[in-house]
PDB file of C-alpha atoms in Angstrom:
ATOM      1  CA  MET A  19      20.703 -17.826  18.075  1.00 77.00           C
ATOM      2  CA  PRO A  20      19.218 -16.316  21.369  1.00 90.00           C
ATOM      3  CA  ILE A  21      15.301 -16.291  22.098  1.00 96.00           C
ATOM      4  CA  VAL A  22      13.752 -13.031  20.480  1.00 97.00           C
ATOM      5  CA  ASN A  23      10.419 -11.418  20.657  1.00 98.00           C
ATOM      6  CA  LEU A  24       8.696 -10.763  17.311  1.00 98.00           C
ATOM      7  CA  SER A  25       5.374  -8.812  17.159  1.00 98.00           C
ATOM      8  CA  LEU A  26       3.301  -9.192  14.168  1.00 98.00           C
ATOM      9  CA  GLN A  27       0.348  -7.039  12.909  1.00 98.00           C
ATOM     10  CA  VAL A  28      -1.382  -8.328   9.785  1.00 98.00           C
ATOM     11  CA  LEU A  29      -3.678  -5.857   8.039  1.00 97.00           C
ATOM     12  CA  PRO A  30      -5.533  -7.567   5.128  1.00 97.00           C
ATOM     13  CA  VAL A  31      -6.965  -5.181   2.620  1.00 96.00           C
ATOM     14  CA  VAL A  32     -10.610  -6.299   2.624  1.00 95.00           C
ATOM     15  CA  SER A  33     -13.922  -4.915   3.629  1.00 93.00           C
ATOM     16  CA  GLU A  34     -14.160  -4.223   7.407  1.00 92.00           C
ATOM     17  CA  GLU A  35     -16.350  -7.215   8.245  1.00 94.00           C
ATOM     18  CA  ASN A  36     -13.750  -9.509   6.741  1.00 95.00           C
ATOM     19  CA  ILE A  37     -10.787  -8.591   8.575  1.00 96.00           C
ATOM     20  CA  TYR A  38     -11.245 -10.427  11.818  1.00 95.00           C
ATOM     21  CA  PRO A  39     -12.050 -13.790  10.307  1.00 97.00           C
ATOM     22  CA  ILE A  40      -8.851 -13.531   8.380  1.00 97.00           C
ATOM     23  CA  VAL A  41      -6.725 -12.315  11.369  1.00 97.00           C
ATOM     24  CA  ASP A  42      -8.357 -15.253  13.367  1.00 97.00           C
ATOM     25  CA  LYS A  43      -6.856 -17.650  10.848  1.00 98.00           C
ATOM     26  CA  VAL A  44      -3.528 -16.181  11.253  1.00 98.00           C
ATOM     27  CA  ILE A  45      -3.679 -16.542  15.038  1.00 98.00           C
ATOM     28  CA  GLU A  46      -4.934 -20.086  14.817  1.00 98.00           C
ATOM     29  CA  TYR A  47      -1.895 -20.774  12.663  1.00 98.00           C
ATOM     30  CA  ILE A  48       0.436 -19.074  15.142  1.00 98.00           C
ATOM     31  CA  LYS A  49      -1.029 -21.361  17.859  1.00 98.00           C
ATOM     32  CA  SER A  50      -0.650 -24.448  15.938  1.00 98.00           C
ATOM     33  CA  THR A  51       3.242 -23.727  15.663  1.00 98.00           C
ATOM     34  CA  GLY A  52       3.672 -24.240  19.372  1.00 98.00           C
ATOM     35  CA  VAL A  53       5.603 -21.019  19.934  1.00 98.00           C
ATOM     36  CA  LYS A  54       4.859 -18.977  22.974  1.00 97.00           C
ATOM     37  CA  TYR A  55       2.529 -16.065  21.949  1.00 98.00           C
ATOM     38  CA  VAL A  56       0.450 -13.351  23.560  1.00 96.00           C
ATOM     39  CA  VAL A  57      -2.292 -11.826  21.551  1.00 97.00           C
ATOM     40  CA  GLY A  58      -2.820  -7.977  22.076  1.00 95.00           C
ATOM     41  CA  PRO A  59      -5.356  -5.571  20.700  1.00 94.00           C
ATOM     42  CA  MET A  60      -3.046  -4.497  18.019  1.00 96.00           C
ATOM     43  CA  GLU A  61      -0.686  -7.279  17.367  1.00 97.00           C
ATOM     44  CA  THR A  62       0.424 -10.677  18.427  1.00 98.00           C
ATOM     45  CA  THR A  63       3.846 -11.088  20.135  1.00 98.00           C
ATOM     46  CA  MET A  64       5.731 -14.443  19.776  1.00 98.00           C
ATOM     47  CA  GLU A  65       8.858 -15.733  21.437  1.00 98.00           C
ATOM     48  CA  GLY A  66      11.457 -18.046  19.944  1.00 98.00           C
ATOM     49  CA  ASP A  67      14.152 -18.448  17.318  1.00 97.00           C
ATOM     50  CA  LEU A  68      14.258 -15.656  14.923  1.00 97.00           C
ATOM     51  CA  ASP A  69      14.395 -17.810  11.711  1.00 97.00           C
ATOM     52  CA  ALA A  70      11.517 -19.793  12.888  1.00 98.00           C
ATOM     53  CA  LEU A  71       9.432 -16.583  13.777  1.00 98.00           C
ATOM     54  CA  LEU A  72      10.193 -15.196  10.329  1.00 98.00           C
ATOM     55  CA  GLU A  73       8.902 -18.343   8.708  1.00 98.00           C
ATOM     56  CA  ILE A  74       5.636 -17.798  10.632  1.00 98.00           C
ATOM     57  CA  VAL A  75       5.624 -14.305   9.395  1.00 98.00           C
ATOM     58  CA  LYS A  76       5.806 -15.551   5.795  1.00 98.00           C
ATOM     59  CA  LYS A  77       3.212 -18.070   6.320  1.00 98.00           C
ATOM     60  CA  ALA A  78       0.839 -15.492   7.727  1.00 98.00           C
ATOM     61  CA  GLN A  79       1.018 -13.495   4.482  1.00 98.00           C
ATOM     62  CA  GLU A  80       0.153 -16.724   2.642  1.00 98.00           C
ATOM     63  CA  ILE A  81      -2.876 -17.353   4.933  1.00 98.00           C
ATOM     64  CA  CYS A  82      -4.188 -13.931   4.282  1.00 98.00           C
ATOM     65  CA  ILE A  83      -4.003 -14.331   0.626  1.00 97.00           C
ATOM     66  CA  LYS A  84      -5.659 -17.884   0.688  1.00 97.00           C
ATOM     67  CA  GLU A  85      -8.446 -16.399   2.758  1.00 96.00           C
ATOM     68  CA  GLY A  86      -9.486 -13.840   0.106  1.00 93.00           C
ATOM     69  CA  THR A  87      -7.347 -10.718   0.326  1.00 95.00           C
ATOM     70  CA  ASN A  88      -5.408  -9.594  -2.581  1.00 95.00           C
ATOM     71  CA  ARG A  89      -2.980  -7.584  -0.470  1.00 97.00           C
ATOM     72  CA  VAL A  90      -1.876  -7.595   3.147  1.00 97.00           C
ATOM     73  CA  ILE A  91       0.271  -4.997   5.067  1.00 97.00           C
ATOM     74  CA  SER A  92       2.099  -6.460   7.965  1.00 98.00           C
ATOM     75  CA  ILE A  93       3.983  -4.519  10.654  1.00 98.00           C
ATOM     76  CA  VAL A  94       6.933  -6.577  12.294  1.00 98.00           C
ATOM     77  CA  LYS A  95       8.816  -5.510  15.330  1.00 98.00           C
ATOM     78  CA  ILE A  96      11.764  -7.523  16.718  1.00 98.00           C
ATOM     79  CA  ASP A  97      13.319  -7.205  20.007  1.00 97.00           C
ATOM     80  CA  TYR A  98      16.659  -8.887  19.940  1.00 96.00           C
ATOM     81  CA  LYS A  99      19.504  -9.178  22.655  1.00 94.00           C
ATOM     82  CA  PRO A 100      22.539 -11.359  22.423  1.00 94.00           C
ATOM     83  CA  GLU A 101      21.632 -13.100  25.720  1.00 94.00           C
ATOM     84  CA  GLY A 102      17.889 -13.481  24.656  1.00 94.00           C
ATOM     85  CA  VAL A 103      14.802 -11.673  25.706  1.00 94.00           C
ATOM     86  CA  THR A 104      11.488 -13.328  26.958  1.00 94.00           C
ATOM     87  CA  ILE A 105       7.982 -12.099  26.919  1.00 94.00           C
ATOM     88  CA  ASP A 106       7.793 -12.841  30.717  1.00 93.00           C
ATOM     89  CA  GLU A 107      10.660 -10.578  31.593  1.00 91.00           C
ATOM     90  CA  LYS A 108       8.879  -7.797  29.911  1.00 91.00           C
ATOM     91  CA  ILE A 109       5.341  -8.239  31.276  1.00 89.00           C
ATOM     92  CA  LYS A 110       5.494 -10.200  34.352  1.00 86.00           C
ATOM     93  CA  LYS A 111       5.290  -7.183  36.651  1.00 85.00           C
ATOM     94  CA  TYR A 112       2.143  -6.087  34.949  1.00 85.00           C
ATOM     95  CA  GLU A 113       0.208  -9.357  35.456  1.00 78.00           C
ATOM     96  CA  ASN A 114      -2.824  -9.371  37.764  1.00 70.00           C
ATOM     97  CA  LEU A 115      -2.561  -5.702  38.933  1.00 59.00           C
TER      98      LEU A 115
END
């Protein structure tokens, strides 16, 4: 399967002061997987095999529950091309402007 981009936004249903600590745990987990990723202000974009990235999405839900939310809403976007797609090809021209 080709390389894809997957963006994940997790929205734990908790009080406002508890949102970022939970999101931080999800980002720590993403970092620990070794996939290429970019944290943005609204979502984290990852690059890799689709099946592996979807497993990360599943685990992100479990992390949110473990960290104290009873509900998490997640928004997932996938960019797929048969020849593959990378984060660099999409944002390289915007770096260091």
